Amino acid sequence: MSEVKHHEVVMIGAGPSALAAAVYTTRENIESVLIEKSVIGGLAAITDLVDNYPGFEKGISGLDLSQKLQAQAERFGAKIELDEVTAIEDGGDEKIVKTLEGEYRAKAVLIATGSDYKKINVPGEEEYYGKGVHYCATCDGAFYNDKKLVVVGGGNSAAQEALFLTRFASHIDILIRSDWKASDVLIEEIEKHGAITVHKGVATNEIVGENNQVTKVLGKDKSGQSLEFPTDGVFVFVGLYPNTKFLNSSNIELDDRGFIKTDANLMTTMPGVFASGDVRSGATMQIASAVGEGATAALKIRQYLEGR
Amino acid sequence: MSKQITVYTTNNCAYCVMVKKYLSSKGHQYDEVNVELNPDRRQEVMDISGARTVPVTVITDGRGQKQVAIGPNYGLIASALA
């Protein structure tokens, strides 16, 4: 594809924030296209259970929630294209969004690219990626029926996904560098679960394997004592980093952790370019917040378009 | 010459849903092997991909040549089906 496509609004990403924004824009006949490089629904889509999104009294699977958001946005005319944005430039009246397959031009742009799971950057992590080191429990958990697993991390994602993995694994060791950051509800559920052992104050130092298979995780406790955790696989959930690498060549200002700075109207330092959800500096990393910010961004985009 | 497509999946894998949607949107038919429902076929996909992950998309041409895309690798899938 090499032709230039002109749109009213281009949204980069198709996670909950962009999908919510698209519901608002397209419902008011503001033509919008969403560009997604990986999975519609973003990180939410690969989350086993979303238990704190309002309106679902029994919780809802991340995949189901994503599909409902997508269906709602598409009902009003949102278009979703699978492509990867590589750069964004200020073309004055039109913003130029460059992708692997071509170029989009839009009167306004919403960046809602969300965040991704951080790596722990220890020996063995890259070598055994996909072969024993994983970042998606709902994708890869089924390969560990009756196996031992290690989960690294102490936040909500680590806790929720460890609980999901108990469907398959015979036992799970959770390694937390300091202390829990997960919600009390999840911690209580884990602590009463017979198949999970929690190790707080343990740093993960190396993932070891042989014959192309992970065999153990090496760690160290706070006193410096070395520890070994025999395992068949490792699932890592140690926090999030923003998907903003494609902005490196733009003049959109980021904070010191790489999240996008916005003003009170959710506009970035490039006029006509807005940001919402997990990728925005100050985001709370909650699906409900991302959806709320998406709705707000859509209303601010409408104001911006009307005032041009 | 038509190509045979097999997508290995699990029950709750959002990336698998995306790959299936991508193939359908391009008008391709495919066979799905859910390795969570068919645990006896887990080793098969591990042997093909060298990994314990899904989605794995296997595209076999008329001469039996296979191309394997691990994850939502739409670029590789598109070029294998071109």
Coordinates of C-alpha atoms in Angstrom, one line a residue:
Chain A
M1 CA 0.0 0.0 0.0
S2 CA 1.5 3.3 -1.0
E3 CA -1.5 5.6 -1.4
V4 CA -2.2 8.3 1.2
K5 CA -5.4 8.0 3.1
H6 CA -7.2 11.1 4.4
H7 CA -9.3 10.9 7.5
E8 CA -11.0 13.1 10.1
V9 CA -9.4 11.3 13.0
V10 CA -6.8 8.6 13.1
M11 CA -6.4 6.7 16.4
I12 CA -3.2 4.9 17.0
G13 CA -4.0 1.7 18.9
A14 CA -7.2 -0.2 19.4
G15 CA -7.2 -0.9 23.1
P16 CA -10.0 0.1 25.4
S17 CA -9.1 3.8 25.4
A18 CA -9.1 4.1 21.6
L19 CA -12.2 1.9 21.2
A20 CA -14.1 4.1 23.7
A21 CA -13.0 7.2 21.9
A22 CA -14.1 5.7 18.6
V23 CA -17.6 5.0 20.1
Y24 CA -17.9 8.7 20.9
T25 CA -16.4 10.1 17.7
T26 CA -18.1 7.8 15.2
R27 CA -21.5 8.1 17.0
E28 CA -21.3 11.8 16.2
N29 CA -20.4 11.1 12.6
I30 CA -16.7 12.0 13.0
E31 CA -15.1 9.6 10.7
S32 CA -12.4 7.6 12.5
V33 CA -9.9 4.9 11.7
L34 CA -8.0 2.9 14.3
I35 CA -4.6 1.5 13.5
E36 CA -3.6 -1.6 15.6
K37 CA -0.3 -3.4 15.2
S38 CA -1.0 -6.4 17.4
V39 CA -4.2 -7.2 19.2
I40 CA -7.6 -5.4 19.4
G41 CA -8.2 -4.8 23.0
G42 CA -4.5 -4.4 23.9
L43 CA -3.3 -5.8 27.2
A44 CA -6.9 -6.0 28.4
A45 CA -7.6 -8.6 25.7
I46 CA -4.9 -11.0 27.0
T47 CA -6.0 -10.6 30.7
D48 CA -7.8 -13.6 32.0
L49 CA -10.4 -11.9 34.2
V50 CA -11.3 -8.2 34.5
D51 CA -13.0 -8.0 37.9
N52 CA -13.1 -4.3 38.5
Y53 CA -14.6 -2.9 35.3
P54 CA -18.0 -1.4 36.2
G55 CA -21.1 -3.0 34.9
F56 CA -20.0 -6.6 35.1
E57 CA -21.0 -7.9 38.5
K58 CA -19.2 -11.3 38.0
G59 CA -16.3 -9.8 36.2
I60 CA -15.6 -10.4 32.5
S61 CA -12.8 -12.0 30.5
G62 CA -10.5 -9.5 29.0
L63 CA -11.1 -11.0 25.6
D64 CA -14.9 -10.7 25.9
L65 CA -14.7 -7.1 27.1
S66 CA -12.4 -6.3 24.1
Q67 CA -14.8 -7.9 21.7
K68 CA -17.7 -6.0 23.1
L69 CA -15.9 -2.7 22.9
Q70 CA -14.8 -3.5 19.3
A71 CA -18.4 -4.5 18.3
Q72 CA -19.8 -1.3 19.8
A73 CA -17.2 1.0 18.1
E74 CA -17.8 -0.8 14.8
R75 CA -21.5 -0.5 15.1
F76 CA -21.1 3.2 14.8
G77 CA -18.8 3.0 11.9
A78 CA -15.3 2.8 13.4
K79 CA -12.8 1.2 11.0
I80 CA -9.9 -0.9 12.4
E81 CA -6.8 -1.5 10.3
L82 CA -3.9 -3.8 11.1
D83 CA -0.7 -1.9 10.5
E84 CA 2.1 -0.5 12.5
V85 CA 2.7 3.2 13.0
T86 CA 6.4 4.1 12.6
A87 CA 6.2 7.9 12.9
I88 CA 4.0 10.9 13.3
E89 CA 4.7 14.3 11.8
D90 CA 3.0 17.7 12.1
G91 CA 1.8 18.6 8.6
G92 CA -0.1 21.7 9.8
D93 CA -3.8 21.3 9.0
E94 CA -3.2 17.6 8.7
K95 CA -1.1 15.3 10.9
I96 CA 0.9 12.7 9.0
V97 CA 0.9 9.2 10.4
K98 CA 3.4 6.9 8.7
T99 CA 3.0 3.2 8.9
L100 CA 4.8 0.1 7.7
E101 CA 2.3 -0.1 4.8
G102 CA 1.8 3.5 3.9
E103 CA 0.7 6.8 5.2
Y104 CA -2.5 8.3 6.8
R105 CA -3.4 11.9 7.1
A106 CA -5.9 13.2 9.6
K107 CA -7.2 16.5 11.0
A108 CA -6.7 15.1 14.5
V109 CA -4.9 12.1 16.0
L110 CA -5.4 10.2 19.2
I111 CA -2.4 8.2 20.5
A112 CA -3.8 5.4 22.6
T113 CA -1.0 2.8 22.2
G114 CA -1.1 1.7 25.8
S115 CA 1.7 -0.2 27.4
D116 CA 3.4 -3.5 27.4
Y117 CA 4.9 -5.9 30.0
K118 CA 8.4 -5.0 31.0
K119 CA 11.2 -7.6 30.7
I120 CA 13.3 -8.4 33.7
N121 CA 16.5 -8.3 31.7
V122 CA 18.2 -11.3 33.3
P123 CA 20.3 -14.0 31.7
G124 CA 18.2 -16.6 30.0
E125 CA 15.1 -14.4 29.6
E126 CA 15.7 -13.7 25.9
E127 CA 17.2 -17.1 25.1
Y128 CA 14.2 -18.9 26.4
Y129 CA 11.5 -16.5 25.2
G130 CA 8.5 -18.5 24.0
K131 CA 10.3 -21.7 25.0
G132 CA 9.8 -21.4 28.8
V133 CA 9.7 -17.6 29.3
H134 CA 6.3 -16.0 28.7
Y135 CA 4.4 -12.8 29.1
C136 CA 0.9 -14.0 28.2
A137 CA -0.7 -16.6 30.5
T138 CA -3.9 -16.9 28.5
C139 CA -1.9 -17.7 25.4
D140 CA 0.7 -20.1 26.7
G141 CA -0.5 -21.4 30.0
A142 CA -2.0 -24.5 28.4
F143 CA 1.5 -25.8 27.6
Y144 CA 2.1 -26.3 31.3
N145 CA -0.5 -28.9 32.3
D146 CA 0.7 -30.6 35.6
K147 CA 4.0 -28.6 35.4
K148 CA 5.7 -26.4 37.9
L149 CA 5.8 -22.7 37.1
V150 CA 7.4 -19.5 38.4
V151 CA 5.6 -16.2 38.2
V152 CA 7.7 -13.1 38.6
G153 CA 6.0 -9.9 39.9
G154 CA 3.8 -8.7 42.7
G155 CA 1.3 -6.4 41.0
N156 CA -2.3 -7.1 40.0
S157 CA -1.3 -8.7 36.7
A158 CA 1.1 -11.1 38.3
A159 CA -1.5 -12.1 40.9
Q160 CA -4.4 -12.4 38.4
E161 CA -2.4 -14.4 35.9
A162 CA -0.9 -16.7 38.6
L163 CA -4.5 -17.5 39.6
F164 CA -5.3 -18.2 36.0
L165 CA -2.3 -20.5 35.6
T166 CA -3.4 -22.7 38.5
R167 CA -5.9 -24.1 35.9
F168 CA -2.9 -25.9 34.4
A169 CA 0.1 -25.9 36.7
S170 CA 0.6 -28.3 39.5
H171 CA 2.4 -25.7 41.6
I172 CA 3.4 -22.0 41.2
D173 CA 6.1 -20.1 43.0
I174 CA 5.6 -16.3 42.9
L175 CA 8.8 -14.3 43.2
I176 CA 8.3 -10.7 44.4
R177 CA 11.3 -8.4 44.6
S178 CA 9.9 -6.4 47.5
D179 CA 6.3 -6.8 48.6
W180 CA 2.8 -7.2 47.1
K181 CA 1.4 -4.3 45.1
A182 CA -1.7 -6.2 44.1
S183 CA -5.1 -5.5 45.5
D184 CA -6.1 -7.1 48.8
V185 CA -8.8 -9.2 47.1
L186 CA -6.3 -10.9 44.9
I187 CA -3.7 -11.4 47.6
E188 CA -6.2 -13.1 49.9
E189 CA -7.2 -15.4 47.0
I190 CA -3.6 -16.3 46.4
E191 CA -2.7 -16.8 50.0
K192 CA -5.5 -19.3 50.5
H193 CA -4.7 -21.2 47.3
G194 CA -2.9 -24.4 48.0
A195 CA -1.0 -24.6 44.8
I196 CA 0.8 -21.2 45.1
T197 CA 3.7 -20.3 47.3
V198 CA 4.7 -16.7 47.6
H199 CA 8.3 -15.6 48.1
K200 CA 8.6 -11.9 49.0
G201 CA 11.9 -10.0 49.0
V202 CA 13.3 -12.3 46.3
A203 CA 15.1 -10.9 43.3
T204 CA 15.1 -12.9 40.1
N205 CA 18.7 -13.2 38.8
E206 CA 18.8 -15.8 36.1
I207 CA 16.6 -18.2 34.1
V208 CA 18.4 -21.5 33.6
G209 CA 17.7 -24.3 31.2
E210 CA 19.1 -27.2 29.3
N211 CA 18.1 -28.9 26.0
N212 CA 16.1 -25.9 25.0
Q213 CA 13.9 -26.1 28.1
V214 CA 13.8 -24.0 31.3
T215 CA 14.8 -26.0 34.3
K216 CA 15.1 -23.5 37.2
V217 CA 15.1 -19.9 38.2
L218 CA 18.0 -18.5 40.3
G219 CA 17.2 -15.7 42.8
K220 CA 18.5 -14.0 45.9
D221 CA 16.8 -13.0 49.1
K222 CA 17.3 -9.7 50.9
S223 CA 20.1 -11.2 53.0
G224 CA 22.0 -12.1 49.9
Q225 CA 21.3 -15.8 50.2
S226 CA 21.1 -17.6 46.8
L227 CA 17.9 -19.5 46.1
E228 CA 16.9 -22.0 43.4
F229 CA 13.4 -22.6 42.1
P230 CA 13.0 -25.7 39.9
T231 CA 10.4 -25.0 37.2
D232 CA 9.3 -25.8 33.7
G233 CA 8.4 -22.3 32.8
V234 CA 8.4 -18.7 33.9
F235 CA 5.7 -16.0 33.4
V236 CA 6.9 -12.4 33.9
F237 CA 4.6 -9.6 35.0
V238 CA 6.8 -6.9 36.5
G239 CA 5.2 -3.7 35.4
L240 CA 4.5 -1.8 32.2
Y241 CA 6.4 0.4 29.8
P242 CA 4.7 2.8 27.4
N243 CA 4.5 2.0 23.7
T244 CA 6.0 5.3 22.5
K245 CA 9.1 4.2 20.6
F246 CA 7.5 5.4 17.4
L247 CA 7.5 8.9 18.8
N248 CA 11.3 9.1 19.1
S249 CA 11.6 11.2 15.9
S250 CA 8.6 13.5 16.7
N251 CA 8.5 16.6 18.8
I252 CA 5.8 15.2 21.1
E253 CA 7.1 15.6 24.6
L254 CA 7.4 12.5 26.9
D255 CA 8.1 12.4 30.6
D256 CA 11.2 10.8 32.0
R257 CA 9.7 7.3 31.9
G258 CA 8.6 7.7 28.3
F259 CA 4.9 8.4 28.8
I260 CA 3.2 11.1 26.8
K261 CA 2.7 14.5 28.4
T262 CA -0.7 16.1 27.8
D263 CA -2.5 19.3 28.9
A264 CA -5.8 19.5 30.6
N265 CA -7.5 18.8 27.2
L266 CA -5.4 15.6 26.8
M267 CA -3.6 17.3 23.9
T268 CA 0.1 16.6 23.5
T269 CA 2.7 19.1 22.6
M270 CA 1.9 18.6 19.0
P271 CA -1.3 20.6 18.3
G272 CA -4.2 18.4 17.1
V273 CA -2.6 15.2 18.5
F274 CA -4.1 13.9 21.7
A275 CA -3.2 11.0 24.0
S276 CA -5.3 8.8 26.4
G277 CA -5.1 5.7 28.4
D278 CA -2.0 3.8 29.7
V279 CA 0.4 5.6 27.4
R280 CA -0.4 9.0 28.9
S281 CA 1.8 10.5 31.6
G282 CA -0.1 10.2 34.9
A283 CA -2.4 7.3 33.8
T284 CA -3.6 5.0 36.5
M285 CA -3.2 1.9 34.3
Q286 CA -6.8 0.9 34.8
I287 CA -9.2 -0.2 32.0
A288 CA -12.0 1.9 33.4
S289 CA -9.7 5.0 33.5
A290 CA -8.5 4.3 30.0
V291 CA -12.1 4.1 28.7
G292 CA -13.0 7.3 30.6
E293 CA -10.0 9.1 29.1
G294 CA -10.9 7.8 25.7
A295 CA -14.3 9.4 26.0
T296 CA -12.8 12.6 27.2
A297 CA -10.3 12.7 24.4
A298 CA -13.1 12.2 21.9
L299 CA -15.0 15.2 23.2
K300 CA -11.8 17.3 23.2
I301 CA -11.1 16.2 19.7
R302 CA -14.6 17.2 18.6
Q303 CA -14.0 20.7 20.2
Y304 CA -10.7 20.9 18.4
L305 CA -12.2 20.0 15.1
E306 CA -15.0 22.5 15.5
G307 CA -12.6 25.3 16.4
R308 CA -10.3 24.8 13.5
Chain B
M1 CA -2.0 -22.9 -6.4
S2 CA -4.0 -22.9 -3.1
K3 CA -2.2 -23.0 0.2
Q4 CA -3.3 -24.9 3.3
I5 CA -3.4 -22.9 6.5
T6 CA -3.4 -24.3 10.0
V7 CA -3.7 -22.0 13.1
Y8 CA -2.8 -23.5 16.5
T9 CA -4.7 -21.8 19.3
T10 CA -5.8 -22.0 22.9
N11 CA -9.2 -21.1 24.4
N12 CA -8.5 -17.6 25.8
C13 CA -5.8 -16.4 23.5
A14 CA -6.6 -12.9 22.1
Y15 CA -3.7 -13.1 19.7
C16 CA -5.2 -16.3 18.3
V17 CA -8.5 -14.5 17.7
M18 CA -6.7 -11.7 15.9
V19 CA -4.8 -14.1 13.6
K20 CA -8.1 -15.9 12.7
K21 CA -9.8 -12.5 12.1
Y22 CA -6.9 -11.4 9.9
L23 CA -7.1 -14.5 7.8
S24 CA -10.9 -14.3 7.5
S25 CA -10.7 -10.6 6.6
K26 CA -8.4 -11.5 3.7
G27 CA -10.7 -14.3 2.5
H28 CA -8.6 -17.2 3.6
Q29 CA -10.0 -20.4 5.0
Y30 CA -8.0 -22.2 7.6
D31 CA -8.0 -25.2 9.9
E32 CA -7.8 -24.5 13.6
V33 CA -6.1 -26.8 16.1
N34 CA -7.0 -25.8 19.7
V35 CA -4.2 -27.4 21.7
E36 CA -6.0 -26.7 25.0
L37 CA -8.9 -28.9 23.8
N38 CA -6.6 -31.3 22.0
P39 CA -3.6 -31.7 24.4
D40 CA -2.3 -34.6 22.3
R41 CA -1.4 -32.1 19.6
R42 CA 0.6 -29.8 21.9
Q43 CA 3.9 -31.6 21.1
E44 CA 3.1 -31.2 17.4
V45 CA 3.0 -27.4 17.5
M46 CA 6.0 -27.3 19.8
D47 CA 7.9 -29.4 17.2
I48 CA 6.8 -27.1 14.4
S49 CA 7.5 -23.8 16.1
G50 CA 10.2 -24.8 18.6
A51 CA 8.3 -22.9 21.2
R52 CA 5.5 -23.3 23.7
T53 CA 3.3 -20.6 22.5
V54 CA 0.3 -19.8 20.3
P55 CA -0.9 -18.6 17.9
V56 CA 1.3 -20.5 15.5
T57 CA 0.2 -20.3 11.8
V58 CA 1.5 -22.9 9.4
I59 CA 1.1 -22.2 5.7
T60 CA 1.8 -25.1 3.4
D61 CA 2.1 -24.6 -0.3
G62 CA 1.3 -27.1 -3.1
R63 CA 4.8 -28.6 -2.9
G64 CA 4.6 -29.2 0.8
Q65 CA 6.8 -26.3 1.8
K66 CA 5.9 -24.9 5.1
Q67 CA 6.2 -21.4 6.5
V68 CA 5.6 -20.9 10.2
A69 CA 4.5 -17.6 11.8
I70 CA 4.7 -17.4 15.5
G71 CA 2.5 -14.9 17.2
P72 CA 0.4 -12.2 15.4
N73 CA 3.0 -11.9 12.7
Y74 CA 0.7 -10.4 10.0
G75 CA 3.6 -9.4 7.7
L76 CA 5.0 -13.0 7.6
I77 CA 1.5 -14.4 7.1
A78 CA 0.8 -12.0 4.3
S79 CA 4.0 -12.7 2.5
A80 CA 3.6 -16.5 2.9
L81 CA 0.1 -16.2 1.4
A82 CA 1.1 -13.9 -1.5

